[in-house]
Coordinates of C-alpha atoms (C1' of nucleotides) in Angstrom, one line a residue:
Chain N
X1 CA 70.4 -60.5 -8.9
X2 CA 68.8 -61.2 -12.4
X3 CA 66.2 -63.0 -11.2
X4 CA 65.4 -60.6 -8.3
X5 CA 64.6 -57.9 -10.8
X6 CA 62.6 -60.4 -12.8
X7 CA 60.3 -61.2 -9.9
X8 CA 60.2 -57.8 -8.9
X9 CA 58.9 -56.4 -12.3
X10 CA 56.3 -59.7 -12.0
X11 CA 55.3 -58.6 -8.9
X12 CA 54.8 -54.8 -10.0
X13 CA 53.4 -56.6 -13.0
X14 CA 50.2 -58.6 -11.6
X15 CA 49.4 -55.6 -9.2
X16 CA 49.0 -53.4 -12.1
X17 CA 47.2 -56.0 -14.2
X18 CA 44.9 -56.9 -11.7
X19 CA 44.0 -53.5 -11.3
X20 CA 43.7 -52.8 -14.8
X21 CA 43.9 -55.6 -16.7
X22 CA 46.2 -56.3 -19.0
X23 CA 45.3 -54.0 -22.3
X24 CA 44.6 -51.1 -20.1
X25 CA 48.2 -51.1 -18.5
X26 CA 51.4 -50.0 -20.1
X27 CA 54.9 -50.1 -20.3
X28 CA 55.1 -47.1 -18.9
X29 CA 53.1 -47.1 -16.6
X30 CA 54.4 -50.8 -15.0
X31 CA 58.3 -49.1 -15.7
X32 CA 57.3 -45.9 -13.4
X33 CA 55.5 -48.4 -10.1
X34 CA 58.3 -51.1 -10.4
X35 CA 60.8 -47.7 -10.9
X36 CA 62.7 -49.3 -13.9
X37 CA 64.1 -48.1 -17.4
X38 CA 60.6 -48.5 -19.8
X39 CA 63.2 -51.1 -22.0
X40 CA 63.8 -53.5 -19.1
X41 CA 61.0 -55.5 -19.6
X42 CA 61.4 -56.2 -22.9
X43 CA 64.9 -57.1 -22.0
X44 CA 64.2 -59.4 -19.3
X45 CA 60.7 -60.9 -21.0
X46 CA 61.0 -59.8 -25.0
X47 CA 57.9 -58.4 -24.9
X48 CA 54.4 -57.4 -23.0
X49 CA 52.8 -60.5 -23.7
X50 CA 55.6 -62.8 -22.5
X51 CA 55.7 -61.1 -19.8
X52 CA 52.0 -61.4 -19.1
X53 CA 52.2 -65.1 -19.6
X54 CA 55.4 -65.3 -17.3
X55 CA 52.8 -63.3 -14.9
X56 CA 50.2 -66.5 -15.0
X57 CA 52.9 -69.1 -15.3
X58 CA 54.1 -67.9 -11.7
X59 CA 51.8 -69.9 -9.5
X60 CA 50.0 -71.4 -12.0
X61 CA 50.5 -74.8 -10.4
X62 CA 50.1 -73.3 -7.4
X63 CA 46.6 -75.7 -6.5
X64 CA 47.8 -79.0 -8.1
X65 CA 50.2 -80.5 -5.4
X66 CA 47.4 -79.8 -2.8
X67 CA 44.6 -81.4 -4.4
X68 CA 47.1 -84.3 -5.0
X69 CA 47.9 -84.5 -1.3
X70 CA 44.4 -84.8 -0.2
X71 CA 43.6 -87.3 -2.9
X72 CA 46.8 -89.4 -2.2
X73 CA 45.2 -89.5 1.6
X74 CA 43.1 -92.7 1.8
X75 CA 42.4 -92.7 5.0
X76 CA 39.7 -89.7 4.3
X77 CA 35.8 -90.4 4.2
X78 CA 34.6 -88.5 1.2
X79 CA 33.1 -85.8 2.6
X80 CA 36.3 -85.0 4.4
X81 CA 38.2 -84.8 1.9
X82 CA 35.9 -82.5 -0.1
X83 CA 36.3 -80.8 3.5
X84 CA 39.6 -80.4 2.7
X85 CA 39.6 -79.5 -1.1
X86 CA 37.1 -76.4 -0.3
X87 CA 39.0 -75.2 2.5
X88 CA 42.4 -75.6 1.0
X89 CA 40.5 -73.6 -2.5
X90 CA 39.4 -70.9 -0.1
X91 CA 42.6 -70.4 1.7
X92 CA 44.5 -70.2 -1.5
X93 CA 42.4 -68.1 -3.7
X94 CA 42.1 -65.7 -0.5
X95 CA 45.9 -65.5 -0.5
X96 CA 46.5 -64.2 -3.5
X97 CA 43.7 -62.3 -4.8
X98 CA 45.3 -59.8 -7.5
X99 CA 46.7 -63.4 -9.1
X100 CA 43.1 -64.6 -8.9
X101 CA 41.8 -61.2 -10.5
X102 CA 44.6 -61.8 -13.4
X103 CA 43.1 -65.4 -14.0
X104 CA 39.9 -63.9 -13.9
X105 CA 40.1 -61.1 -16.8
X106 CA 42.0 -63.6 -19.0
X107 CA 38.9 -66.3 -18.6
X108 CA 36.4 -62.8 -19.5
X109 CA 38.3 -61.7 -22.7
X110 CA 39.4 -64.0 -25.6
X111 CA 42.4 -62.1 -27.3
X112 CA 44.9 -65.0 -26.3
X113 CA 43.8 -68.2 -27.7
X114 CA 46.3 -70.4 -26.0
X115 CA 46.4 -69.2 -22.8
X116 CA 43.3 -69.1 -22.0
X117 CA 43.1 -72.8 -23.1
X118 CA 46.2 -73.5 -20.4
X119 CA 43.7 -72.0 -17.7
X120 CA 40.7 -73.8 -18.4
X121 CA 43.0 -77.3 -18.6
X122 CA 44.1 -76.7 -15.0
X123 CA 40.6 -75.9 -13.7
X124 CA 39.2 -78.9 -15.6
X125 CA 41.4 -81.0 -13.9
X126 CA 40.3 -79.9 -10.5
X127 CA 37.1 -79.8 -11.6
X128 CA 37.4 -83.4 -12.5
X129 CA 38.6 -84.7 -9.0
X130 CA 36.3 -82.7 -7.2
X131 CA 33.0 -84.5 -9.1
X132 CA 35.0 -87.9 -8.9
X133 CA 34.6 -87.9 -5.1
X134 CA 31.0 -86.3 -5.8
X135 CA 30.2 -89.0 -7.9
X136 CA 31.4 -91.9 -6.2
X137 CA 29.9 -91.2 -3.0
X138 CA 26.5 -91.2 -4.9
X139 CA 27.3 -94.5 -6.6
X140 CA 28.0 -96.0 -2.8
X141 CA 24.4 -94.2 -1.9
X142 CA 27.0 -92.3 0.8
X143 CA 25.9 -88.6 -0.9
X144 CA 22.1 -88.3 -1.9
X145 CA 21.5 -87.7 -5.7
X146 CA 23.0 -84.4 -6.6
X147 CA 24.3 -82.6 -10.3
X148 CA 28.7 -82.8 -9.6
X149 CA 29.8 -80.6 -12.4
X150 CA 27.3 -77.8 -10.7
X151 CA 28.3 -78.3 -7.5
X152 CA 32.3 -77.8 -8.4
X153 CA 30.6 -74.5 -10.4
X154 CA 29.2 -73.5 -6.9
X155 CA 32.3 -74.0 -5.3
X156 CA 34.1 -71.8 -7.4
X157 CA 31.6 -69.3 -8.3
X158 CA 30.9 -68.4 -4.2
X159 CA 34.4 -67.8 -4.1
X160 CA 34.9 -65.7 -7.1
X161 CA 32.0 -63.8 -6.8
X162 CA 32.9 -62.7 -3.4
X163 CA 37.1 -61.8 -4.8
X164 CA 35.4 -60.0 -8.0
X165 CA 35.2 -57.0 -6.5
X166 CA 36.2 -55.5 -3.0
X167 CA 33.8 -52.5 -2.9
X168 CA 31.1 -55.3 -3.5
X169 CA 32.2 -57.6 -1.2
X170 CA 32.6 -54.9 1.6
X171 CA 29.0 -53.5 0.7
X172 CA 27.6 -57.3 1.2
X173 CA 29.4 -57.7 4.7
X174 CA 28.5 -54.1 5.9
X175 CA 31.8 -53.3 6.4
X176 CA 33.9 -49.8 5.8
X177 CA 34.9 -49.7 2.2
X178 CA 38.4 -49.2 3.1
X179 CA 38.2 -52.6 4.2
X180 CA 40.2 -55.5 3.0
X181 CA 38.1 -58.7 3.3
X182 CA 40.1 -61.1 1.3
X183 CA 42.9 -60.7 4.1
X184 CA 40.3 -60.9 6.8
X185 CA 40.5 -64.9 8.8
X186 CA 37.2 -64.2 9.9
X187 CA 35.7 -63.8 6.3
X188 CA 37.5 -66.4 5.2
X189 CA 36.7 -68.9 7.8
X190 CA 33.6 -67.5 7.1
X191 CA 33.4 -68.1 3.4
X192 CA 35.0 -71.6 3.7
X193 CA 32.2 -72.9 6.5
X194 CA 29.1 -71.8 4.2
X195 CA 30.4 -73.7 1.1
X196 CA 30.9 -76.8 3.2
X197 CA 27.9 -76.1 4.7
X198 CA 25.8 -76.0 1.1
X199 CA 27.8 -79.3 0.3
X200 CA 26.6 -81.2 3.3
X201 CA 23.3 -80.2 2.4
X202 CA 23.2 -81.0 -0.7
X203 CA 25.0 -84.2 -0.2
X204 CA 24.9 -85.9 3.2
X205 CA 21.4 -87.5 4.5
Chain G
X1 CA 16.6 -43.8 -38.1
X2 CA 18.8 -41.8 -36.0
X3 CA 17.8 -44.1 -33.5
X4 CA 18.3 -47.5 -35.4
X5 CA 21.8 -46.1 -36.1
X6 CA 22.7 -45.9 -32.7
X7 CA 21.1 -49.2 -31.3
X8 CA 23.2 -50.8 -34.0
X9 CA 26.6 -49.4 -33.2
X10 CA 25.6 -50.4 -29.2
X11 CA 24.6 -54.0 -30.5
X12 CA 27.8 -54.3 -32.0
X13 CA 29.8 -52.7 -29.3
X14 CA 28.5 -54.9 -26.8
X15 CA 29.3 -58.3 -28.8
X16 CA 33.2 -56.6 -29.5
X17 CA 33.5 -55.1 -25.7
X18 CA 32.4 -58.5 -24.5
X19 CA 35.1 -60.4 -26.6
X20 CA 38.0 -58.3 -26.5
X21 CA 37.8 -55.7 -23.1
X22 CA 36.9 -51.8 -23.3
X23 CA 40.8 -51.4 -23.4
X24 CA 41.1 -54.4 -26.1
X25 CA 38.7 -52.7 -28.5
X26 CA 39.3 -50.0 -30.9
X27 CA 37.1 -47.8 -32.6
X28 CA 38.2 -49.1 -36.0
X29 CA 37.5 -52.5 -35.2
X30 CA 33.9 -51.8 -34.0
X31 CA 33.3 -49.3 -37.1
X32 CA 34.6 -52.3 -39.1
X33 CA 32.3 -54.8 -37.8
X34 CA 29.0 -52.5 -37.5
X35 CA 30.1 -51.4 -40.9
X36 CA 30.0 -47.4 -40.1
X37 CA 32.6 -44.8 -40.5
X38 CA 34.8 -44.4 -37.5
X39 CA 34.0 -40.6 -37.2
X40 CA 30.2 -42.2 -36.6
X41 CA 30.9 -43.4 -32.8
X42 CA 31.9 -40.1 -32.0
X43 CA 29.4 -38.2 -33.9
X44 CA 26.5 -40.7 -32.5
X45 CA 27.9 -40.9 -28.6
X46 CA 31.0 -38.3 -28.5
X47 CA 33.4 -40.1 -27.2
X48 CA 34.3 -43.9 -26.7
X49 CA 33.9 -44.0 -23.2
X50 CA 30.3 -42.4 -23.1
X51 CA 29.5 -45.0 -26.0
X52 CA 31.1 -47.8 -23.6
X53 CA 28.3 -46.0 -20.9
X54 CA 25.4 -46.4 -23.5
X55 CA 26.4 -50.0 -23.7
X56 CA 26.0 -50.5 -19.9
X57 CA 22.8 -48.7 -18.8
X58 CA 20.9 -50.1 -22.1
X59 CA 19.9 -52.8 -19.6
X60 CA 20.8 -51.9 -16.5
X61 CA 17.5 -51.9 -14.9
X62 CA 16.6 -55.1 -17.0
X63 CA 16.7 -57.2 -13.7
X64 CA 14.8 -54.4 -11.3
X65 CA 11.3 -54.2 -12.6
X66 CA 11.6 -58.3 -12.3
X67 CA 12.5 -58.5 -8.8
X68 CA 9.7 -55.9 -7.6
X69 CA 6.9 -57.9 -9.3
X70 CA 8.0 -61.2 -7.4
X71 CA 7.9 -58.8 -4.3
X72 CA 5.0 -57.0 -4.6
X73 CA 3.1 -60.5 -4.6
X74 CA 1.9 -61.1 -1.4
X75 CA 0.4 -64.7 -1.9
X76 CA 3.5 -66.1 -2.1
X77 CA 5.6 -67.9 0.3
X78 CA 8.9 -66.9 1.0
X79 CA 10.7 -70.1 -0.7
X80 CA 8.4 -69.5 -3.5
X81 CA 9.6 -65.6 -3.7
X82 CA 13.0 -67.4 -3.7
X83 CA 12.7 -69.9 -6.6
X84 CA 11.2 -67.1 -8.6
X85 CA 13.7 -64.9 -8.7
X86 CA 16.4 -67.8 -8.9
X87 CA 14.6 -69.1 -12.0
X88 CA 14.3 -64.8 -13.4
X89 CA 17.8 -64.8 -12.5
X90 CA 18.9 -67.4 -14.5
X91 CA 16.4 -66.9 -17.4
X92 CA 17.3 -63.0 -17.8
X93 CA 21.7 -63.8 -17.6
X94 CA 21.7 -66.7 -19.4
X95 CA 19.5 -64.6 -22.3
X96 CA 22.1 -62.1 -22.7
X97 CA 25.4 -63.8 -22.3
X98 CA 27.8 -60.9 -24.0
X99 CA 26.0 -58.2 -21.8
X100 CA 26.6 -60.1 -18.5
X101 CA 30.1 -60.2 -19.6
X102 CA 30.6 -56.9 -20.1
X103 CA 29.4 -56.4 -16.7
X104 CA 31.5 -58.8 -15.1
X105 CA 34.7 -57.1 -16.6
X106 CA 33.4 -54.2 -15.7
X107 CA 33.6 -55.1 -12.2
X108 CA 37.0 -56.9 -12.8
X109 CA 39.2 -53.8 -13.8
X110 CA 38.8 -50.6 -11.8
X111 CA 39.6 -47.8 -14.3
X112 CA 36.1 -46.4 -14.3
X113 CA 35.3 -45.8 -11.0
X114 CA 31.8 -44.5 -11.4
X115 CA 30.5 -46.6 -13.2
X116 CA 32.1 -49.3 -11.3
X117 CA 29.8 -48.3 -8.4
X118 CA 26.7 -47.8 -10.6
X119 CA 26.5 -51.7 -10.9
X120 CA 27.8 -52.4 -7.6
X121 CA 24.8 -50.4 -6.6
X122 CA 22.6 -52.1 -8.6
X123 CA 23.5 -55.6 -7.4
X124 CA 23.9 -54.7 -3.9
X125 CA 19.6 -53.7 -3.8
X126 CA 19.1 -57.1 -6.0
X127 CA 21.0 -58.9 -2.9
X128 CA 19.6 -57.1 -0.3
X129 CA 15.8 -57.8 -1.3
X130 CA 17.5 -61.7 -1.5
X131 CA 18.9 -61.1 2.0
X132 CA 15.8 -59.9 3.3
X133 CA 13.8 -62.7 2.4
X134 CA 15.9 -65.2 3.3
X135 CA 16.4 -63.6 6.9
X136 CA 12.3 -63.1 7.8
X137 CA 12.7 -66.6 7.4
X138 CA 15.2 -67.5 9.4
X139 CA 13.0 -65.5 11.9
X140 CA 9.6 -66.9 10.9
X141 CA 11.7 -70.0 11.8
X142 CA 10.7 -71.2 8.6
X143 CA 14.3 -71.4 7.7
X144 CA 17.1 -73.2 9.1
X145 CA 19.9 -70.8 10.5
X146 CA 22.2 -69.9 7.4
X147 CA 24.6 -67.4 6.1
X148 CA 22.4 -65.2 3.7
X149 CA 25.2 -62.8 2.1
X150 CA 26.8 -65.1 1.4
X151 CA 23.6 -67.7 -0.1
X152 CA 23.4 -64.6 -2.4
X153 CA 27.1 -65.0 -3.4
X154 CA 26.3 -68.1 -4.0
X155 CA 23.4 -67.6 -6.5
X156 CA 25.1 -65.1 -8.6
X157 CA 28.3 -66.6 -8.1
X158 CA 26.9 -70.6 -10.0
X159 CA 25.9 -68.3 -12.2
X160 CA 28.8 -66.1 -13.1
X161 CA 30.8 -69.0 -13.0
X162 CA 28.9 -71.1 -15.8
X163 CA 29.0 -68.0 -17.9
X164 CA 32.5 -67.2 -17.2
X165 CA 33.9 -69.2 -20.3
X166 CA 31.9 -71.2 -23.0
X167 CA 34.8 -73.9 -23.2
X168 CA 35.3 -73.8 -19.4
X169 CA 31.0 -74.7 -19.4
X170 CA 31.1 -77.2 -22.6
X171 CA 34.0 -79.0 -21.1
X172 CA 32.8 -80.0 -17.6
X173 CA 29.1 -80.4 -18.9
X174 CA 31.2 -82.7 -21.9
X175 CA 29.6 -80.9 -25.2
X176 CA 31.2 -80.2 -28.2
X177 CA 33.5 -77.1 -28.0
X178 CA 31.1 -75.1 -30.6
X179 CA 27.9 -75.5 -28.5
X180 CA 26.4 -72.6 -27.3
X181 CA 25.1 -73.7 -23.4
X182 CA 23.5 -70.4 -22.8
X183 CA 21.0 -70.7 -25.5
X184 CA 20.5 -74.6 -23.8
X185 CA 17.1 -74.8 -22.6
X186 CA 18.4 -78.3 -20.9
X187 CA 21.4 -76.5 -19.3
X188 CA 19.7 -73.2 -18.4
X189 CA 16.6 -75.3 -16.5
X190 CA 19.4 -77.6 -14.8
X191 CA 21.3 -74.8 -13.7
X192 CA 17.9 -73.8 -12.5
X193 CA 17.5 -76.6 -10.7
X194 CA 20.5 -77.0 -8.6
X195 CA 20.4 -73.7 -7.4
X196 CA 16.7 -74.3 -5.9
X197 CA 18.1 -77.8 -4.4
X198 CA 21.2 -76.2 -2.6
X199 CA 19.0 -73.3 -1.6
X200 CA 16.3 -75.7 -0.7
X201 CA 19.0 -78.1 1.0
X202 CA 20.4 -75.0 3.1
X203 CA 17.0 -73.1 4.1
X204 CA 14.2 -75.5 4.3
X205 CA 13.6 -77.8 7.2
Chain R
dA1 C1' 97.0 -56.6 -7.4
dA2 C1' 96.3 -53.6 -11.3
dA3 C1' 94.9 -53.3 -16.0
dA4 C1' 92.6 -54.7 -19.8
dA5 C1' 89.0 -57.2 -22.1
dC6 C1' 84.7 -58.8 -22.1
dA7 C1' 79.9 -59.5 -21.1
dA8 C1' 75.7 -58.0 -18.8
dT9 C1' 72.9 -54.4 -17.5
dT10 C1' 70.9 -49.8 -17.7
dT11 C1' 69.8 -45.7 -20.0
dA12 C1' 67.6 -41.9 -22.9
dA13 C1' 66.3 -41.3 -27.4
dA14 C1' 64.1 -42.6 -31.4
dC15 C1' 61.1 -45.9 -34.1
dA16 C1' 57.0 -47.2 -36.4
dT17 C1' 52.1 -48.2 -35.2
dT18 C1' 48.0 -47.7 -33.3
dT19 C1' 45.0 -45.1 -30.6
dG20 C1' 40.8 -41.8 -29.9
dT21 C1' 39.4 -37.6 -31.8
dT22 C1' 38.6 -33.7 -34.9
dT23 C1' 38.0 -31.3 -39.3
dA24 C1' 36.2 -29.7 -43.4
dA25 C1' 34.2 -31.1 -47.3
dA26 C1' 30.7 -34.0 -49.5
dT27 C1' 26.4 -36.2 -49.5
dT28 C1' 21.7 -37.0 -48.2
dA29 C1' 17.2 -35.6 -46.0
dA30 C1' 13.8 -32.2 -44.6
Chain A
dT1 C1' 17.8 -23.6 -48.8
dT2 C1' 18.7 -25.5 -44.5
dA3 C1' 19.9 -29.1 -41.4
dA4 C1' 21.5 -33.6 -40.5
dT5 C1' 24.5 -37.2 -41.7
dT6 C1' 28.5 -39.4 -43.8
dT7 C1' 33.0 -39.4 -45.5
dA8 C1' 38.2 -39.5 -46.0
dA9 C1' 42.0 -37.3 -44.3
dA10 C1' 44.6 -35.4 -40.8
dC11 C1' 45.8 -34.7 -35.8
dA12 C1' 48.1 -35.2 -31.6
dA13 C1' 49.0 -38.4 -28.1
dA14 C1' 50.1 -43.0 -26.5
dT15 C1' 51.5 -47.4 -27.4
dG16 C1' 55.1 -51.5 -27.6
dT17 C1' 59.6 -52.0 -29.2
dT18 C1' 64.3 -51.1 -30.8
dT19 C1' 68.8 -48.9 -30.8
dA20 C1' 73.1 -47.4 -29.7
dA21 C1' 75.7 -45.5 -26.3
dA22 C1' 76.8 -45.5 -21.3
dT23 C1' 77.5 -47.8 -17.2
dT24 C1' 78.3 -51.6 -14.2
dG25 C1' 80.0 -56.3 -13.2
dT26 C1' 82.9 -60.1 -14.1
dT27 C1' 86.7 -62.5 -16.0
dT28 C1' 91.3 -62.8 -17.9
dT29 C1' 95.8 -61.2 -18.6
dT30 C1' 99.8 -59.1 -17.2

DNA sequence: AAAAACAATTTAAACATTTGTTTAAATTAA
DNA sequence: TTAATTTAAACAAATGTTTAAATTGTTTTT
């Protein structure tokens, strides 16, 4: 029961954040969506900002275990297992894009020191597997000559540009603004064939 | 003078804005960093949120006037209209580095909702004169069969990405944390670069 | 099983700060 | 003298947080 509340004020708490961000929502404001007293979340968290960092904590790890089930899987050609990485990164940012949009505002704004160095560690280190495969396929001549740490930024960037914002996204696709894309399989299968697609390009002869 | 005033409180704005967030940033910390009385915002702009709209449409059209001068010239081939505006693309973000931010937050919270779709309007005719080239191509036959939204997303999206977090960029690229990659001419003509391969790699035959 | 005691949760009210904005006087420029 | 600018002080509203009492849930005692 305690920790049902908890995770429902989180969840009430990202939707609100996402929307906006995390200095332009209040106590208040989170109390009256998630329909508790305006002193439960400091009782359950102690304060805003432990609560905002029990918001990113949530699924923070949330892309580790995958990346390390691919990689454990050496029975994959290197291309399929970047196959693998960019559609398991698409599938997973897709799924959760006010999380995502959280991540996102505290990469863009530099009032929290700390976490923001927790985020960029976890992307670094997918970052870092992703240009390993890159770069050993170009050692074994597999992968023509290509630049690894732009690539992974490609990866990543098609995806976030297209979550940064729906109205854009919806614009883009010519689709009815009432629209929800990121739900979308189509979009998604979508997304996740045109990054492979750039990849093979880039890399395969 | 009157004007000089003003520019300075908008230079200012824009370099606390893109640190801390709209919400994150008060009026007494940008009067204290611009050095002006805090009843000078509101005397100069009348309010925080139409200073906060100063900030944005100082160079809003920046990117337009660019765009329609790689158009208008007809000599050029349509994958030479492309690397142009890739290379003015990167050149014109990558020179202003707090403004892009600003923008990008902008687009990341929805609390202003008209202004929100001022710069979604703006990107959507930038993509769209993108779009178009890349699809007489695909028609001229000149270009392999691609996804050209989403090459687009892709474009902006390396971009976006590089620029989301100077230790994010300085980390995967391995500099020192206290480099400044924007102001790299190396890093600002390999970004270049690999976005005229991948496009390259995608569209030409 | 009922009562009492205790702890955990919830509440409304109050707290001290901080916020954007206004005011009215003082200063400078025209 | 008039208008434009600058200033310090004050304003009301909103903010995150705390408090102390009320309620509910659980455990212990009778």
């Amino acid at each position: 029961m305690h920790q049902d509340k908890r995770e429902h004020i989180i969840t009430k708490a990202i939707e609100l954040f996402a929307e906006k961000g995390f200095e332009g929502s209040s106590i208040r404001d989170l109390a009256s969506i998630a329909d508790v007293n305006i002193a439960m979340v400091n009782y359950y968290f102690g304060s805003k900002e432990k609560l905002y960092e029990a918001v990113i904590e949530k699924r923070v790890l949330y892309m580790r275990d995958f990346i390390d089930n691919v990689l454990s899987n050496t029975s994959l050609s290197l291309i399929d297992q970047l196959d693998l990485i960019i559609d398991g990164f698409v599938n997973r940012f897709l799924s959760d894009p006010l999380y995502h949009r959280v991540l996102q505002q505290e990469l863009l704004v530099s009032k929290r020191a700390q976490m923001h160095q927790r985020i960029i560690e976890l992307i670094i280190k997918n970052a870092k597997d992703v240009i390993n495969i890159i770069e050993k396929g170009i050692r074994n001549k597999e992968f023509k000559k290509a630049d690894p740490e732009l690539i992974f930024a490609s990866i990543l960037g098609t995806i976030s540009q297209v979550m940064l914002s729906k109205t854009l996204c919806n614009c883009l696709m010519e689709k009815p603004i009432e629209f929800n894309p990121y739900a979308d399989k189509k979009i998604q299968q979508r997304l996740s064939a045109h990054i492979k697609q750039f990849v093979h390009a880039l890399l395969t002869k």
